[in-house]
JSON list of C-alpha atoms in Angstrom, two decimals:
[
{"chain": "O", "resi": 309, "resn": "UNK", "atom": "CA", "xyz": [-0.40, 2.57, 18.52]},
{"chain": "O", "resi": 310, "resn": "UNK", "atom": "CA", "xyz": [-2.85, 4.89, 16.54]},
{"chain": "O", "resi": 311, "resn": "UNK", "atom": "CA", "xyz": [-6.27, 6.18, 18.56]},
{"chain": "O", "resi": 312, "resn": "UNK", "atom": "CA", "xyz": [-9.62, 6.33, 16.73]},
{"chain": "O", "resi": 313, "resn": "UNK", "atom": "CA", "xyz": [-9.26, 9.74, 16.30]},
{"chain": "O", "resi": 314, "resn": "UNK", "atom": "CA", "xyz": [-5.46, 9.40, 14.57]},
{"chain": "O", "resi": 315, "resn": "UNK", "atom": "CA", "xyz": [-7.30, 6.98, 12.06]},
{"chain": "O", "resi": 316, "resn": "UNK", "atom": "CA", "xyz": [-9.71, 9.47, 10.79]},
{"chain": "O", "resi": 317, "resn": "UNK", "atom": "CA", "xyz": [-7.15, 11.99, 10.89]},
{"chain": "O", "resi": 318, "resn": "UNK", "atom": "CA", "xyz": [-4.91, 9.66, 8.27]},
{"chain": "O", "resi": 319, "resn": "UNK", "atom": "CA", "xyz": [-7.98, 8.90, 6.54]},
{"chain": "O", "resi": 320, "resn": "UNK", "atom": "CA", "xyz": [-9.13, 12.79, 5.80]},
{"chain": "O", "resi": 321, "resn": "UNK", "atom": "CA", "xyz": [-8.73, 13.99, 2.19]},
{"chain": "O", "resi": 322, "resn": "UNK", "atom": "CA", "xyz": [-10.18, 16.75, 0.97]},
{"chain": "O", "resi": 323, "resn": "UNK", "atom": "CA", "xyz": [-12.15, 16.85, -2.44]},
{"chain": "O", "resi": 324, "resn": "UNK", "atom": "CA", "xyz": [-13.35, 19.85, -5.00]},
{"chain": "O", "resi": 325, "resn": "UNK", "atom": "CA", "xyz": [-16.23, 19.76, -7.31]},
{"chain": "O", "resi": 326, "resn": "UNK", "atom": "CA", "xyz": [-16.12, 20.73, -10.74]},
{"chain": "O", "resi": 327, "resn": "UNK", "atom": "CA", "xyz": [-19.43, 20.95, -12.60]},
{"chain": "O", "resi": 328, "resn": "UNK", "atom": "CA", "xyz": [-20.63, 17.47, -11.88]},
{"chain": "O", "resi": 329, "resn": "UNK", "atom": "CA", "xyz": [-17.54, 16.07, -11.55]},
{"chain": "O", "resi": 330, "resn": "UNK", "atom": "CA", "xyz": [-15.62, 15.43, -8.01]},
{"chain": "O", "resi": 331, "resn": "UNK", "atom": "CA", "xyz": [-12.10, 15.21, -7.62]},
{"chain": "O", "resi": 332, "resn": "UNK", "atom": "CA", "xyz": [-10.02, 14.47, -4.70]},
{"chain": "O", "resi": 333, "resn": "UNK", "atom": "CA", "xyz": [-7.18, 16.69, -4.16]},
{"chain": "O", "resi": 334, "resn": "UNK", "atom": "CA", "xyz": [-3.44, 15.41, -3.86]},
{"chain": "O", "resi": 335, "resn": "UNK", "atom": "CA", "xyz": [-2.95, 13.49, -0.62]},
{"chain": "O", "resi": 336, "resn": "UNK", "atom": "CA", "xyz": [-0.13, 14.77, 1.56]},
{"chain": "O", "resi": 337, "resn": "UNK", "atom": "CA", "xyz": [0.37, 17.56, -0.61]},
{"chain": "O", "resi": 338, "resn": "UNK", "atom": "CA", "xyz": [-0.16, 21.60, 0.80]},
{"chain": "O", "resi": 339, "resn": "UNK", "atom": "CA", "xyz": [-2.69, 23.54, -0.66]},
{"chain": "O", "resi": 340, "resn": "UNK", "atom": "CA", "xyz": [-4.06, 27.15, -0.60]},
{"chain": "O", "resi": 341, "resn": "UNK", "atom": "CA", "xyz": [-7.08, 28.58, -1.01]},
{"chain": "O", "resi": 342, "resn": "UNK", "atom": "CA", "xyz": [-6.66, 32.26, -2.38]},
{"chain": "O", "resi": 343, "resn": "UNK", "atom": "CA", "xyz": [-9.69, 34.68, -2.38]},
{"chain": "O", "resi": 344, "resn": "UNK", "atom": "CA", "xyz": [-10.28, 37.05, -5.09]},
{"chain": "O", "resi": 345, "resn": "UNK", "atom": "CA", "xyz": [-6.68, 37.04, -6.46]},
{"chain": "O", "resi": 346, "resn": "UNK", "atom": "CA", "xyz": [-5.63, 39.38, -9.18]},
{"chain": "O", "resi": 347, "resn": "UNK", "atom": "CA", "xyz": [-5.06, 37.48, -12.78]},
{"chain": "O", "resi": 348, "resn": "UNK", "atom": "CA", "xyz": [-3.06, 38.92, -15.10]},
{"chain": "O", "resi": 349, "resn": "UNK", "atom": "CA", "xyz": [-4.27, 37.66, -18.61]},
{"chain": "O", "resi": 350, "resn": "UNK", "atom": "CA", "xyz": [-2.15, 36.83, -20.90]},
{"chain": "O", "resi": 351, "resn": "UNK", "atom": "CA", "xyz": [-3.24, 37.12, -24.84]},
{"chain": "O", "resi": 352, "resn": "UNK", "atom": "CA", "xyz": [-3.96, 33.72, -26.94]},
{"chain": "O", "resi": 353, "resn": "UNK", "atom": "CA", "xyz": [-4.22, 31.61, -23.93]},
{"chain": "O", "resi": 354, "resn": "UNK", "atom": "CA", "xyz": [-7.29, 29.19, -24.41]},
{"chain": "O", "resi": 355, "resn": "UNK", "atom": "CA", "xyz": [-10.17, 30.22, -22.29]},
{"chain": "O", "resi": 356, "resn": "UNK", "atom": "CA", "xyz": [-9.63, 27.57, -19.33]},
{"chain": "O", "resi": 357, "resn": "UNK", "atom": "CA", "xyz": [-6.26, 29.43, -18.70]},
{"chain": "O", "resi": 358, "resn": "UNK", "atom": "CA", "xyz": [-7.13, 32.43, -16.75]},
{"chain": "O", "resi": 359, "resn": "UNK", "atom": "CA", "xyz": [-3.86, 34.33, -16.81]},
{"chain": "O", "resi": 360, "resn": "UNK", "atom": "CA", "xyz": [-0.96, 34.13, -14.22]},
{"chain": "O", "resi": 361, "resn": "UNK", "atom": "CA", "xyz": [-1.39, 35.36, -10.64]},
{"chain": "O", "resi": 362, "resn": "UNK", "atom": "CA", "xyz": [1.95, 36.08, -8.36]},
{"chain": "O", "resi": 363, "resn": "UNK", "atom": "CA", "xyz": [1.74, 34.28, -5.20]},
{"chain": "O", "resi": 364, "resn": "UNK", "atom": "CA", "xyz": [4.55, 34.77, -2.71]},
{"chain": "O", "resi": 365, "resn": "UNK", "atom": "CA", "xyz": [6.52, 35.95, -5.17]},
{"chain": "O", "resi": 366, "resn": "UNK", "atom": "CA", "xyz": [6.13, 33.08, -7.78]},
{"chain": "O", "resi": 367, "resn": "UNK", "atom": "CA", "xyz": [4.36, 33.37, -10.66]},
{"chain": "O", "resi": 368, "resn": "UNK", "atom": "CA", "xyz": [1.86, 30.58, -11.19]},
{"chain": "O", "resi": 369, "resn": "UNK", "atom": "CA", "xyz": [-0.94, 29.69, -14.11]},
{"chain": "O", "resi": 370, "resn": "UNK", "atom": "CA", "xyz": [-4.72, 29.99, -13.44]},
{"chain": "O", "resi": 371, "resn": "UNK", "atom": "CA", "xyz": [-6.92, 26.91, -14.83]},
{"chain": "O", "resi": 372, "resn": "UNK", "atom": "CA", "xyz": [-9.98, 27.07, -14.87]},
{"chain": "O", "resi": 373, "resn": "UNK", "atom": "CA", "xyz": [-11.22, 23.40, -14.96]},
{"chain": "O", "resi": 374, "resn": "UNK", "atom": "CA", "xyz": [-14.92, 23.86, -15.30]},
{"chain": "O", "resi": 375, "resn": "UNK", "atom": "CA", "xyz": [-14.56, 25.37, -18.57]},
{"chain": "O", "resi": 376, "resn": "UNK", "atom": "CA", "xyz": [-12.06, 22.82, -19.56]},
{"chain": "O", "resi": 377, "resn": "UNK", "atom": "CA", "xyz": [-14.32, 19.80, -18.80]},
{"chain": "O", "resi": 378, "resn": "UNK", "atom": "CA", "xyz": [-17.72, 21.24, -20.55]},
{"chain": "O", "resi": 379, "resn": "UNK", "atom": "CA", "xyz": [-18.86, 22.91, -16.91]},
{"chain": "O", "resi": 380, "resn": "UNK", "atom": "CA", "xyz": [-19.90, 26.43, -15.70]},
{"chain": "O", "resi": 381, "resn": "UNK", "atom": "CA", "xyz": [-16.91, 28.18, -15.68]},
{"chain": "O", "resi": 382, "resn": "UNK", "atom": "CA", "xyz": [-15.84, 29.98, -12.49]},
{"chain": "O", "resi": 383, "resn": "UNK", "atom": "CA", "xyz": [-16.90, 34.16, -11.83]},
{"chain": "O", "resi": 384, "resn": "UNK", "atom": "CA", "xyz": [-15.55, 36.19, -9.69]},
{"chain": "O", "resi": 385, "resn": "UNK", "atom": "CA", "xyz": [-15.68, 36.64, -6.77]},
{"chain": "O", "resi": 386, "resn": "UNK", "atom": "CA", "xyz": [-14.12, 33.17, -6.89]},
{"chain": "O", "resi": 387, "resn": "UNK", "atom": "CA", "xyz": [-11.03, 31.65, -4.99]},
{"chain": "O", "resi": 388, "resn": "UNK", "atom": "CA", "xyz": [-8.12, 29.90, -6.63]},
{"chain": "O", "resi": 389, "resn": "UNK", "atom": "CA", "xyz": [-6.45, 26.95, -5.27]},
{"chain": "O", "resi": 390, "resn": "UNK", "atom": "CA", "xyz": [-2.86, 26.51, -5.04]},
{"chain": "O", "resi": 391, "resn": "UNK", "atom": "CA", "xyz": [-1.44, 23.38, -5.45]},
{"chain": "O", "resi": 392, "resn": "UNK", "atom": "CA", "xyz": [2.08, 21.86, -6.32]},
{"chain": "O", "resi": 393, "resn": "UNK", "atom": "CA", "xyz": [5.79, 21.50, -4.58]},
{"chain": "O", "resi": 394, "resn": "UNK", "atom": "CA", "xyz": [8.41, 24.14, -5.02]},
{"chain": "O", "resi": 395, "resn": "UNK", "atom": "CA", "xyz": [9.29, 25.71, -7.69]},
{"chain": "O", "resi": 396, "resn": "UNK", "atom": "CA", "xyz": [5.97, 23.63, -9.69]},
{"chain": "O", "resi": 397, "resn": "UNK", "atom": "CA", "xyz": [2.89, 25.59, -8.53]},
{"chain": "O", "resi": 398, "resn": "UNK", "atom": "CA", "xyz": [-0.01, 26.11, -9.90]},
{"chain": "O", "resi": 399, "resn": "UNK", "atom": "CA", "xyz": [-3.65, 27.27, -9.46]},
{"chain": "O", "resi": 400, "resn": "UNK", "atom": "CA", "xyz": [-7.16, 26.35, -9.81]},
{"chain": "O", "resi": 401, "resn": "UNK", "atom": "CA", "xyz": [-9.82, 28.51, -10.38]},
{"chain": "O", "resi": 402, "resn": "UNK", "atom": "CA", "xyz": [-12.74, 27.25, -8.03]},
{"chain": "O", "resi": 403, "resn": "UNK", "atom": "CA", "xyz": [-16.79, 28.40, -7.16]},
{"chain": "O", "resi": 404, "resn": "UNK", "atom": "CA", "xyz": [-16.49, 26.58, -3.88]},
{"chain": "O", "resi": 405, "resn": "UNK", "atom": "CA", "xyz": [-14.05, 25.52, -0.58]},
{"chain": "O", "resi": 406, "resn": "UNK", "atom": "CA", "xyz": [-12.60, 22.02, -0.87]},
{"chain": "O", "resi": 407, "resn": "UNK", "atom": "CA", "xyz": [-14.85, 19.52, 1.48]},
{"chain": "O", "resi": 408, "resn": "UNK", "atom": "CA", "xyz": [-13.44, 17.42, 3.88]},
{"chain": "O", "resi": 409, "resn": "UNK", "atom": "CA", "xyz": [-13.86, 13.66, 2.82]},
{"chain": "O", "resi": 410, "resn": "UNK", "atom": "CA", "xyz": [-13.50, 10.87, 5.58]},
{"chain": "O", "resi": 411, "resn": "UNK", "atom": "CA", "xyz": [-14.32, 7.32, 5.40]},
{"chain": "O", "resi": 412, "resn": "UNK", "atom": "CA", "xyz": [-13.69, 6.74, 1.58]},
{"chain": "O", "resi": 413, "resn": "UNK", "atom": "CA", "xyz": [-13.85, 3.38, -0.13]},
{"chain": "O", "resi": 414, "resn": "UNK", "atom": "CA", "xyz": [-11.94, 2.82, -3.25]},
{"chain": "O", "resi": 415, "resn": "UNK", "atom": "CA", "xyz": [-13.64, 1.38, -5.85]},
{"chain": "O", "resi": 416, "resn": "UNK", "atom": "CA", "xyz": [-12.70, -0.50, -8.39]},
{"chain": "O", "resi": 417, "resn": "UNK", "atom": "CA", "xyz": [-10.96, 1.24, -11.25]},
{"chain": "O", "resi": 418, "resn": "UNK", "atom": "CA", "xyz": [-13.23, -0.38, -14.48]},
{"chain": "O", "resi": 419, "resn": "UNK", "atom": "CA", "xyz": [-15.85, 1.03, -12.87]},
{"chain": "O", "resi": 420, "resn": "UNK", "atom": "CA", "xyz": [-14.89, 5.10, -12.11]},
{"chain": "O", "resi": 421, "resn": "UNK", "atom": "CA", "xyz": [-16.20, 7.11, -14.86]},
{"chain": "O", "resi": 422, "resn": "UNK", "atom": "CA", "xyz": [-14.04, 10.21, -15.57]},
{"chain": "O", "resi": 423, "resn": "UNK", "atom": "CA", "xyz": [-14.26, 12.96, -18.18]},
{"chain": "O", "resi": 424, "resn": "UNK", "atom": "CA", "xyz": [-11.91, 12.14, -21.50]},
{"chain": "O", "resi": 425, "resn": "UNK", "atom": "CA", "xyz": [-9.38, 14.90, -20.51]},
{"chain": "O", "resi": 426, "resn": "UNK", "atom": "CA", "xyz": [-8.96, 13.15, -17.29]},
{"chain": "O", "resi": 427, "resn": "UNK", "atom": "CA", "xyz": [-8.96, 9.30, -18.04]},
{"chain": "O", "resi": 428, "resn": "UNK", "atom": "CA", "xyz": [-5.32, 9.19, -19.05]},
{"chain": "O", "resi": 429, "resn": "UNK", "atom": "CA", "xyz": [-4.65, 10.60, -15.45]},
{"chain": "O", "resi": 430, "resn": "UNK", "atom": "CA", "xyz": [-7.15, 8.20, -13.69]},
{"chain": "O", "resi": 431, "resn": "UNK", "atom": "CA", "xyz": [-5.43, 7.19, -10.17]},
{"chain": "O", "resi": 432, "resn": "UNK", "atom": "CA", "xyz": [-8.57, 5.84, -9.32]},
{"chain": "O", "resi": 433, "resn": "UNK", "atom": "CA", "xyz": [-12.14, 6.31, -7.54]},
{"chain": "O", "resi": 434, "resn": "UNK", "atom": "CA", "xyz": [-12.81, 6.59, -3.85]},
{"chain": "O", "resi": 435, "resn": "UNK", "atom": "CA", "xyz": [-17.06, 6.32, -3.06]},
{"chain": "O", "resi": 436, "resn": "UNK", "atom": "CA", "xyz": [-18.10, 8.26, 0.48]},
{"chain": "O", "resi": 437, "resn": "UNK", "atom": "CA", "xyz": [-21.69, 6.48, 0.07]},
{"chain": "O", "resi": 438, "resn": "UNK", "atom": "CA", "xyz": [-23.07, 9.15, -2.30]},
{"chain": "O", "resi": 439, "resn": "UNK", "atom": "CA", "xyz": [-20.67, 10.08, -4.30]},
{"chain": "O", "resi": 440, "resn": "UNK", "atom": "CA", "xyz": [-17.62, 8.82, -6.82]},
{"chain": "O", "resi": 441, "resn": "UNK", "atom": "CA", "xyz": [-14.40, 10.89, -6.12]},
{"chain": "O", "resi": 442, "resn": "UNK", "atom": "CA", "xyz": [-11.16, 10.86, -9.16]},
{"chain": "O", "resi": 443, "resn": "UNK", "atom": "CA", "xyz": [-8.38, 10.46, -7.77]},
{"chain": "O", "resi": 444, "resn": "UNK", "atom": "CA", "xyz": [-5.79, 12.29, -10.20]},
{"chain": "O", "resi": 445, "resn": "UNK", "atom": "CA", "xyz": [-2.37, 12.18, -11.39]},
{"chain": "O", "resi": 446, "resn": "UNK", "atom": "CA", "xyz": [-1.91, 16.19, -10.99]},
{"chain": "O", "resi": 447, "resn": "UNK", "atom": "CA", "xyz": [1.66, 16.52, -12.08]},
{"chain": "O", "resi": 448, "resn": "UNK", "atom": "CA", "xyz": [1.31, 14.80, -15.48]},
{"chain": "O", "resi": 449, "resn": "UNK", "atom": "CA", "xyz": [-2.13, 16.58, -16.30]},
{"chain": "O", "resi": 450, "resn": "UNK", "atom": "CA", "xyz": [-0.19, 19.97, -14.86]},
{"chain": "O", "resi": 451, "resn": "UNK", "atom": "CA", "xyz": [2.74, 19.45, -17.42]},
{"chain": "O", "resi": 452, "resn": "UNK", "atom": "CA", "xyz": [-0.22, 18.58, -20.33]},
{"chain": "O", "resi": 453, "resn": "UNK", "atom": "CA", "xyz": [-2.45, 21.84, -19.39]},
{"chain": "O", "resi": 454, "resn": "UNK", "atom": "CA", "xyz": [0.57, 24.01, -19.55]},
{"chain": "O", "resi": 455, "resn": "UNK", "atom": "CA", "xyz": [1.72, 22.41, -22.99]},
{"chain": "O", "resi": 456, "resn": "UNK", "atom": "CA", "xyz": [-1.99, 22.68, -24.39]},
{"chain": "O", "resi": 457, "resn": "UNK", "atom": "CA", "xyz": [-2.13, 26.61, -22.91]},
{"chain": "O", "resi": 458, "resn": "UNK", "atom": "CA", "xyz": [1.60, 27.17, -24.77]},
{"chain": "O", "resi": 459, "resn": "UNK", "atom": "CA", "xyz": [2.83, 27.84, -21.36]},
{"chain": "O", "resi": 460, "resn": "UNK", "atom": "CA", "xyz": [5.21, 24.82, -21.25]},
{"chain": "O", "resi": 461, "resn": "UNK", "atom": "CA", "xyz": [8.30, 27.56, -22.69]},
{"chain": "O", "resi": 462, "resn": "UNK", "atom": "CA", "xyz": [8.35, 29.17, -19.53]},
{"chain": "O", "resi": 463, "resn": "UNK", "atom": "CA", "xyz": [10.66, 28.89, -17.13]},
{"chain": "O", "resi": 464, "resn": "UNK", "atom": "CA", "xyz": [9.94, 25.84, -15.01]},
{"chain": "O", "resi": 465, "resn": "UNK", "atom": "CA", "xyz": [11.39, 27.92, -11.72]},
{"chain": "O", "resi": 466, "resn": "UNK", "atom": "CA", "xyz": [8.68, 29.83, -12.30]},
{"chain": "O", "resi": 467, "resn": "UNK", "atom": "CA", "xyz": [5.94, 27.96, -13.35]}
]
């Protein structure tokens, strides 16, 4: 039988804002938040794709999703979350920590608005009382970013 307290834990999910957009991050998925990592840029990469950054010893993209969806984009100092399952990681360029969400509702999918980039990969929309959070298919919209950066030749172990 679960406590009070082993409810809230399963309901925690943790959420990232982008511009004015707010998107949950994958549930039951690791993530890492990086500070200040070095990027190596890489030349004719479009300007949401920061480079590459070696983490642990795998090499793993950079987006930068607030200049992909029309936002701010990121400066350093900035951290860069990692996010994926072995041997598919990848990072995301962010201007603040990941809140911790409790207590979401979903809502009903007709009426989450998302940016265009992101409505094919529309999970759905969770509301805390203030807020609409996307909930996002990340490993289909990883596989499009890296196919839209030209990075989709590389070695999958690796990226």
């Amino acid at each position: 039988m679960l406590s009070a307290t082993d409810n809230q834990a399963l309901d925690l999910r943790h959420g990232i804002q982008i511009g004015d957009w707010r998107l949950l991050l994958p549930a039951g998925q690791a993530a890492e938040l990086v500070s200040q990592p070095d990027i190596t840029p890489l030349a004719y990469l479009p300007v949401w794709c920061l480079g590459l950054i070696n983490w642990h010893g795998n090499v793993l993209p950079v987006f930068d999703w607030a200049s992909l969806l029309g936002a701010t984009s990121a400066v350093r100092p900035y951290r860069v979350l990692v996010l994926g399952t072995a041997p598919h990681f990848w990072a995301l360029c962010l201007k603040n920590d990941p809140q911790r969400l409790t207590a979401l509702q979903p809502l009903p999918l007709m009426e989450v608005n998302a940016p265009p980039l992101l409505q094919p990969y529309l999970l759905g929309g969770y509301g805390d009382g203030q807020h609409t959070w996307l909930d996002i298919a990340y490993d289909s919209l990883l596989w499009h970013l890296k196919t839209l950066a030209g990075l989709d030749g590389l070695s999958p172990a690796t990226l």
